[in-house]
């Protein structure tokens, strides 16, 4: 176990920087194993930035790296995101 | 506001420290007034940013421990001795100081009265903070949700909110303490780390399908979540908030 591991919920502020909406309850489907999980339930590892991993198979789903005054966002392992829309 | 997606990027705001309360020898509660604060949900946190004179910035997350109350929020910080930020928050800062924060953030580790119960709340050290927001909100709105709160602390003097929890208990809220490092003479509560047997005794069991919220240092959260799954609780009903290697 990595003692510094966090939950996706811990990076809610950064995710909101990226998506401009609260995203921790958004369901993301893993491109590795196909499991759906709320973004807030992913496993977050800290290094130069953050890597959000699938809680089931540990596939890297999202990478967030601040550098050079920008946030570098990668999506190495998300197949789909289910975002609620108001279609009324 | 509550329950709906909050549109737009987060902005940094300047909060005023209006009061500071000593909770334990290692922990303090900061009472902040945040102009423009639009309220929060129980379990959410703020991102806090400190800037040194040379421009160096440090950012940390802190759970909101208070129930929604206008533009006031309370954060409880436990000091990590060799830490960068927590010694300042539990030491030098005081009324009249200002601090930069953004939030509330995080919709995943949230309990709303409308979600009902039963609730199984398990907190280790400072991990009690967001659970306290839930218990305080439950009391404030008169929610009947049956709630078991298991509090793990190192020693009796490290127990956060002890007097208030004593007053809040009853009427469907059961508070159980365990002390992991040292016990006072005559201690009648649990005296070990949280394990599956303890969780089974505290209940509610898997058949009651409680909403479980587990918060604290990462190793604590891992152990408790694993024990809950081993007892047969549905993983989807176990929400975790890991504070990292530390968290008291
Ligand atoms: C969502 C969230 C909510 C939180 N809410 C609260 C709260 O309500 N109250 C509270 O007191 N705390 C809370 N925390 C923890 C808080 O954010 C800080 O981590 C804590 O205050 C310590 O910060 P620090 O700057 O004092 O320590 P730091 O300078 O960050 O270091 C702390 C200690 O951890 C060690 N450490 C740091 N990184 C690692 C690593 N990768 N591996 C091993 N050891 C490491 C350091 O050596 C040091 O001993 C929360 C954390 C999260 C993610
Ligand atoms: Zn996966």
Tab-separated table of N, CA and C in Angstrom, chain A:
chain	number	residue	atom	x	y	z
A	1	UNK	N	0.831	-1.205	0.000
A	1	UNK	CA	0.000	0.000	0.000
A	1	UNK	C	0.870	1.261	0.000
A	2	UNK	N	0.421	2.256	-0.752
A	2	UNK	CA	1.103	3.536	-0.780
A	2	UNK	C	0.443	4.452	0.244
A	3	UNK	N	1.189	4.800	1.283
A	3	UNK	CA	0.617	5.582	2.386
A	3	UNK	C	0.182	6.974	1.977
A	4	UNK	N	0.691	7.434	0.813
A	4	UNK	CA	0.350	8.792	0.382
A	4	UNK	C	-0.827	8.795	-0.590
A	5	UNK	N	-1.381	7.610	-0.867
A	5	UNK	CA	-2.500	7.541	-1.809
A	5	UNK	C	-3.700	8.328	-1.273
A	6	UNK	N	-4.400	8.978	-2.207
A	6	UNK	CA	-5.599	9.738	-1.844
A	6	UNK	C	-6.766	9.225	-2.692
A	7	UNK	N	-7.947	9.799	-2.450
A	7	UNK	CA	-9.109	9.490	-3.278
A	7	UNK	C	-9.276	10.581	-4.317
A	8	UNK	N	-9.949	10.237	-5.420
A	8	UNK	CA	-10.236	11.228	-6.450
A	8	UNK	C	-10.923	12.457	-5.881
A	9	UNK	N	-11.682	12.238	-4.811
A	9	UNK	CA	-12.370	13.357	-4.173
A	9	UNK	C	-11.390	14.433	-3.675
A	10	UNK	N	-10.173	14.009	-3.326
A	10	UNK	CA	-9.188	14.957	-2.791
A	10	UNK	C	-8.733	15.960	-3.853
A	11	UNK	N	-8.831	15.590	-5.134
A	11	UNK	CA	-8.422	16.512	-6.187
A	11	UNK	C	-9.646	17.152	-6.851
A	12	UNK	N	-10.741	17.210	-6.106
A	12	UNK	CA	-11.982	17.802	-6.624
A	12	UNK	C	-11.754	19.216	-7.153
A	13	UNK	N	-10.908	19.985	-6.471
A	13	UNK	CA	-10.648	21.359	-6.907
A	13	UNK	C	-9.970	21.400	-8.260
A	14	UNK	N	-8.957	20.532	-8.455
A	14	UNK	CA	-8.255	20.468	-9.744
A	14	UNK	C	-9.188	19.986	-10.852
A	15	UNK	N	-10.017	18.981	-10.531
A	15	UNK	CA	-10.956	18.471	-11.539
A	15	UNK	C	-11.936	19.568	-11.945
A	16	UNK	N	-12.297	20.392	-10.976
A	16	UNK	CA	-13.223	21.484	-11.313
A	16	UNK	C	-12.519	22.544	-12.165
A	17	UNK	N	-11.188	22.690	-11.986
A	17	UNK	CA	-10.420	23.573	-12.876
A	17	UNK	C	-10.513	23.069	-14.322
A	18	UNK	N	-10.488	21.738	-14.473
A	18	UNK	CA	-10.469	21.155	-15.808
A	18	UNK	C	-11.852	21.174	-16.448
A	19	UNK	N	-12.853	20.705	-15.694
A	19	UNK	CA	-14.177	20.490	-16.284
A	19	UNK	C	-15.164	21.628	-16.024
A	20	UNK	N	-14.800	22.547	-15.114
A	20	UNK	CA	-15.669	23.669	-14.758
A	20	UNK	C	-16.998	23.237	-14.135
A	21	UNK	N	-17.072	21.968	-13.749
A	21	UNK	CA	-18.212	21.506	-12.946
A	21	UNK	C	-17.687	20.530	-11.888
A	22	UNK	N	-18.490	20.306	-10.880
A	22	UNK	CA	-18.171	19.317	-9.860
A	22	UNK	C	-18.137	17.965	-10.576
A	23	UNK	N	-17.005	17.254	-10.493
A	23	UNK	CA	-16.849	16.048	-11.295
A	23	UNK	C	-16.622	14.791	-10.454
A	24	UNK	N	-16.579	14.916	-9.126
A	24	UNK	CA	-16.241	13.718	-8.331
A	24	UNK	C	-17.348	12.676	-8.347
A	25	UNK	N	-18.593	13.089	-8.682
A	25	UNK	CA	-19.673	12.098	-8.755
A	25	UNK	C	-19.893	11.621	-10.185
A	26	UNK	N	-19.148	12.169	-11.138
A	26	UNK	CA	-19.245	11.736	-12.534
A	26	UNK	C	-18.701	10.312	-12.670
A	27	UNK	N	-19.441	9.468	-13.401
A	27	UNK	CA	-19.004	8.082	-13.578
A	27	UNK	C	-18.043	8.000	-14.771
A	28	UNK	N	-16.862	7.442	-14.521
A	28	UNK	CA	-15.879	7.240	-15.579
A	28	UNK	C	-15.718	5.741	-15.802
A	29	UNK	N	-15.731	5.331	-17.053
A	29	UNK	CA	-15.529	3.910	-17.362
A	29	UNK	C	-14.076	3.693	-17.756
A	30	UNK	N	-13.450	2.726	-17.086
A	30	UNK	CA	-12.029	2.446	-17.276
A	30	UNK	C	-11.784	1.824	-18.650
A	31	UNK	N	-10.782	2.341	-19.362
A	31	UNK	CA	-10.439	1.804	-20.674
A	31	UNK	C	-9.710	0.468	-20.547
A	32	UNK	N	-9.204	0.198	-19.356
A	32	UNK	CA	-8.504	-1.073	-19.166
A	32	UNK	C	-9.470	-2.212	-18.910
A	33	UNK	N	-10.266	-2.108	-17.829
A	33	UNK	CA	-11.108	-3.243	-17.424
A	33	UNK	C	-12.589	-2.993	-17.648
A	34	UNK	N	-12.963	-1.789	-18.027
A	34	UNK	CA	-14.370	-1.521	-18.305
A	34	UNK	C	-15.215	-1.209	-17.084
A	35	UNK	N	-14.596	-1.174	-15.895
A	35	UNK	CA	-15.379	-0.917	-14.685
A	35	UNK	C	-15.768	0.560	-14.590
A	36	UNK	N	-17.036	0.842	-14.244
A	36	UNK	CA	-17.444	2.219	-14.036
A	36	UNK	C	-17.185	2.631	-12.589
A	37	UNK	N	-16.594	3.802	-12.364
A	37	UNK	CA	-16.446	4.301	-10.987
A	37	UNK	C	-16.641	5.805	-10.960
A	38	UNK	N	-17.187	6.299	-9.842
A	38	UNK	CA	-17.224	7.750	-9.687
A	38	UNK	C	-15.789	8.283	-9.676
A	39	UNK	N	-15.555	9.420	-10.294
A	39	UNK	CA	-14.196	9.993	-10.301
A	39	UNK	C	-13.668	10.166	-8.872
A	40	UNK	N	-14.572	10.461	-7.935
A	40	UNK	CA	-14.159	10.656	-6.540
A	40	UNK	C	-13.657	9.392	-5.881
A	41	UNK	N	-13.938	8.241	-6.504
A	41	UNK	CA	-13.522	6.973	-5.911
A	41	UNK	C	-12.276	6.407	-6.577
A	42	UNK	N	-11.662	7.172	-7.513
A	42	UNK	CA	-10.423	6.690	-8.114
A	42	UNK	C	-9.298	6.777	-7.083
A	43	UNK	N	-8.177	6.120	-7.394
A	43	UNK	CA	-7.032	6.149	-6.485
A	43	UNK	C	-6.038	7.177	-7.009
A	44	UNK	N	-5.689	8.124	-6.149
A	44	UNK	CA	-4.844	9.227	-6.589
A	44	UNK	C	-3.432	9.088	-6.033
A	45	UNK	N	-2.464	9.137	-6.947
A	45	UNK	CA	-1.061	9.086	-6.540
A	45	UNK	C	-0.401	10.412	-6.869
A	46	UNK	N	0.399	10.909	-5.926
A	46	UNK	CA	1.071	12.198	-6.113
A	46	UNK	C	2.513	12.000	-6.536
A	47	UNK	N	2.921	12.789	-7.491
A	47	UNK	CA	4.329	12.810	-7.875
A	47	UNK	C	4.606	14.226	-8.319
A	48	UNK	N	5.101	14.394	-9.540
A	48	UNK	CA	5.250	15.733	-10.106
A	48	UNK	C	3.859	16.354	-10.262
A	49	UNK	N	2.849	15.508	-10.439
A	49	UNK	CA	1.455	15.940	-10.508
A	49	UNK	C	0.613	14.866	-9.856
A	50	UNK	N	-0.534	14.588	-10.461
A	50	UNK	CA	-1.413	13.564	-9.909
A	50	UNK	C	-1.786	12.550	-10.982
A	51	UNK	N	-1.852	11.289	-10.605
A	51	UNK	CA	-2.370	10.248	-11.490
A	51	UNK	C	-3.603	9.656	-10.825
A	52	UNK	N	-4.728	9.626	-11.546
A	52	UNK	CA	-5.947	9.009	-11.033
A	52	UNK	C	-6.053	7.612	-11.640
A	53	UNK	N	-6.086	6.613	-10.782
A	53	UNK	CA	-6.112	5.227	-11.269
A	53	UNK	C	-7.443	4.543	-10.994
A	54	UNK	N	-7.763	3.581	-11.840
A	54	UNK	CA	-8.977	2.780	-11.672
A	54	UNK	C	-8.894	2.019	-10.344
A	55	UNK	N	-9.927	2.102	-9.492
A	55	UNK	CA	-9.870	1.396	-8.214
A	55	UNK	C	-9.925	-0.121	-8.378
A	56	UNK	N	-10.331	-0.598	-9.575
A	56	UNK	CA	-10.420	-2.043	-9.747
A	56	UNK	C	-9.127	-2.614	-10.338
A	57	UNK	N	-8.591	-2.018	-11.433
A	57	UNK	CA	-7.432	-2.624	-12.096
A	57	UNK	C	-6.193	-1.728	-12.072
A	58	UNK	N	-6.315	-0.529	-11.481
A	58	UNK	CA	-5.187	0.390	-11.327
A	58	UNK	C	-4.685	1.004	-12.631
A	59	UNK	N	-5.415	0.803	-13.718
A	59	UNK	CA	-5.107	1.500	-14.979
A	59	UNK	C	-5.082	3.017	-14.715
A	60	UNK	N	-4.058	3.712	-15.233
A	60	UNK	CA	-4.040	5.168	-15.127
A	60	UNK	C	-5.161	5.735	-15.988
A	61	UNK	N	-6.078	6.486	-15.384
A	61	UNK	CA	-7.220	7.013	-16.127
A	61	UNK	C	-7.023	8.475	-16.513
A	62	UNK	N	-6.518	9.275	-15.569
A	62	UNK	CA	-6.325	10.706	-15.810
A	62	UNK	C	-4.988	11.118	-15.218
A	63	UNK	N	-4.263	12.009	-15.908
A	63	UNK	CA	-3.060	12.592	-15.313
A	63	UNK	C	-3.211	14.107	-15.304
A	64	UNK	N	-2.822	14.724	-14.207
A	64	UNK	CA	-2.912	16.177	-14.039
A	64	UNK	C	-1.547	16.662	-13.573
A	65	UNK	N	-0.851	17.390	-14.421
A	65	UNK	CA	0.508	17.819	-14.069
A	65	UNK	C	0.660	19.324	-14.262
A	66	UNK	N	0.814	20.070	-13.176
A	66	UNK	CA	1.067	21.507	-13.342
A	66	UNK	C	2.539	21.728	-13.693
A	67	UNK	N	2.777	22.456	-14.778
A	67	UNK	CA	4.152	22.786	-15.184
A	67	UNK	C	4.118	23.964	-16.141
A	68	UNK	N	5.120	24.796	-16.085
A	68	UNK	CA	5.237	25.944	-16.995
A	68	UNK	C	4.009	26.836	-16.964
A	69	UNK	N	3.401	26.999	-15.801
A	69	UNK	CA	2.232	27.865	-15.711
A	69	UNK	C	0.994	27.312	-16.391
A	70	UNK	N	1.012	25.997	-16.698
A	70	UNK	CA	-0.170	25.373	-17.299
A	70	UNK	C	-0.482	24.105	-16.533
A	71	UNK	N	-1.694	23.606	-16.739
A	71	UNK	CA	-2.041	22.300	-16.217
A	71	UNK	C	-2.086	21.345	-17.405
A	72	UNK	N	-1.216	20.327	-17.390
A	72	UNK	CA	-1.165	19.354	-18.484
A	72	UNK	C	-2.093	18.207	-18.116
A	73	UNK	N	-3.135	18.013	-18.919
A	73	UNK	CA	-4.165	17.032	-18.607
A	73	UNK	C	-4.086	15.885	-19.593
A	74	UNK	N	-3.945	14.675	-19.091
A	74	UNK	CA	-3.927	13.509	-19.969
A	74	UNK	C	-5.060	12.567	-19.609
A	75	UNK	N	-5.573	11.874	-20.614
A	75	UNK	CA	-6.627	10.880	-20.374
A	75	UNK	C	-6.182	9.524	-20.920
A	76	UNK	N	-5.197	8.899	-20.272
A	76	UNK	CA	-4.688	7.636	-20.809
A	76	UNK	C	-5.655	6.468	-20.641
A	77	UNK	N	-6.685	6.590	-19.833
A	77	UNK	CA	-7.482	5.378	-19.597
A	77	UNK	C	-8.953	5.591	-19.285
A	78	UNK	N	-9.565	6.569	-19.929
A	78	UNK	CA	-11.012	6.713	-19.749
A	78	UNK	C	-11.706	6.357	-21.061
A	79	UNK	N	-12.628	5.391	-20.992
A	79	UNK	CA	-13.370	5.034	-22.200
A	79	UNK	C	-14.535	6.006	-22.374
A	80	UNK	N	-15.322	6.186	-21.321
A	80	UNK	CA	-16.436	7.133	-21.392
A	80	UNK	C	-16.595	7.850	-20.065
A	81	UNK	N	-17.183	9.015	-20.128
A	81	UNK	CA	-17.589	9.774	-18.949
A	81	UNK	C	-19.093	9.976	-19.057
A	82	UNK	N	-19.812	9.770	-17.950
A	82	UNK	CA	-21.260	10.007	-17.975
A	82	UNK	C	-21.541	11.310	-17.260
A	83	UNK	N	-21.852	12.325	-18.032
A	83	UNK	CA	-22.076	13.652	-17.464
A	83	UNK	C	-23.569	13.983	-17.515
A	84	UNK	N	-24.164	14.264	-16.363
A	84	UNK	CA	-25.587	14.597	-16.378
A	84	UNK	C	-25.838	15.878	-17.160
A	85	UNK	N	-26.854	15.888	-18.021
A	85	UNK	CA	-27.208	17.113	-18.745
A	85	UNK	C	-28.674	17.432	-18.459
A	86	UNK	N	-28.964	18.697	-18.504
A	86	UNK	CA	-30.328	19.136	-18.275
A	86	UNK	C	-31.007	19.251	-19.638
A	87	UNK	N	-31.804	18.234	-20.019
A	87	UNK	CA	-32.393	18.256	-21.364
A	87	UNK	C	-33.884	18.569	-21.297
A	88	UNK	N	-34.282	19.224	-20.221
A	88	UNK	CA	-35.715	19.519	-20.086
A	88	UNK	C	-36.092	20.727	-20.928
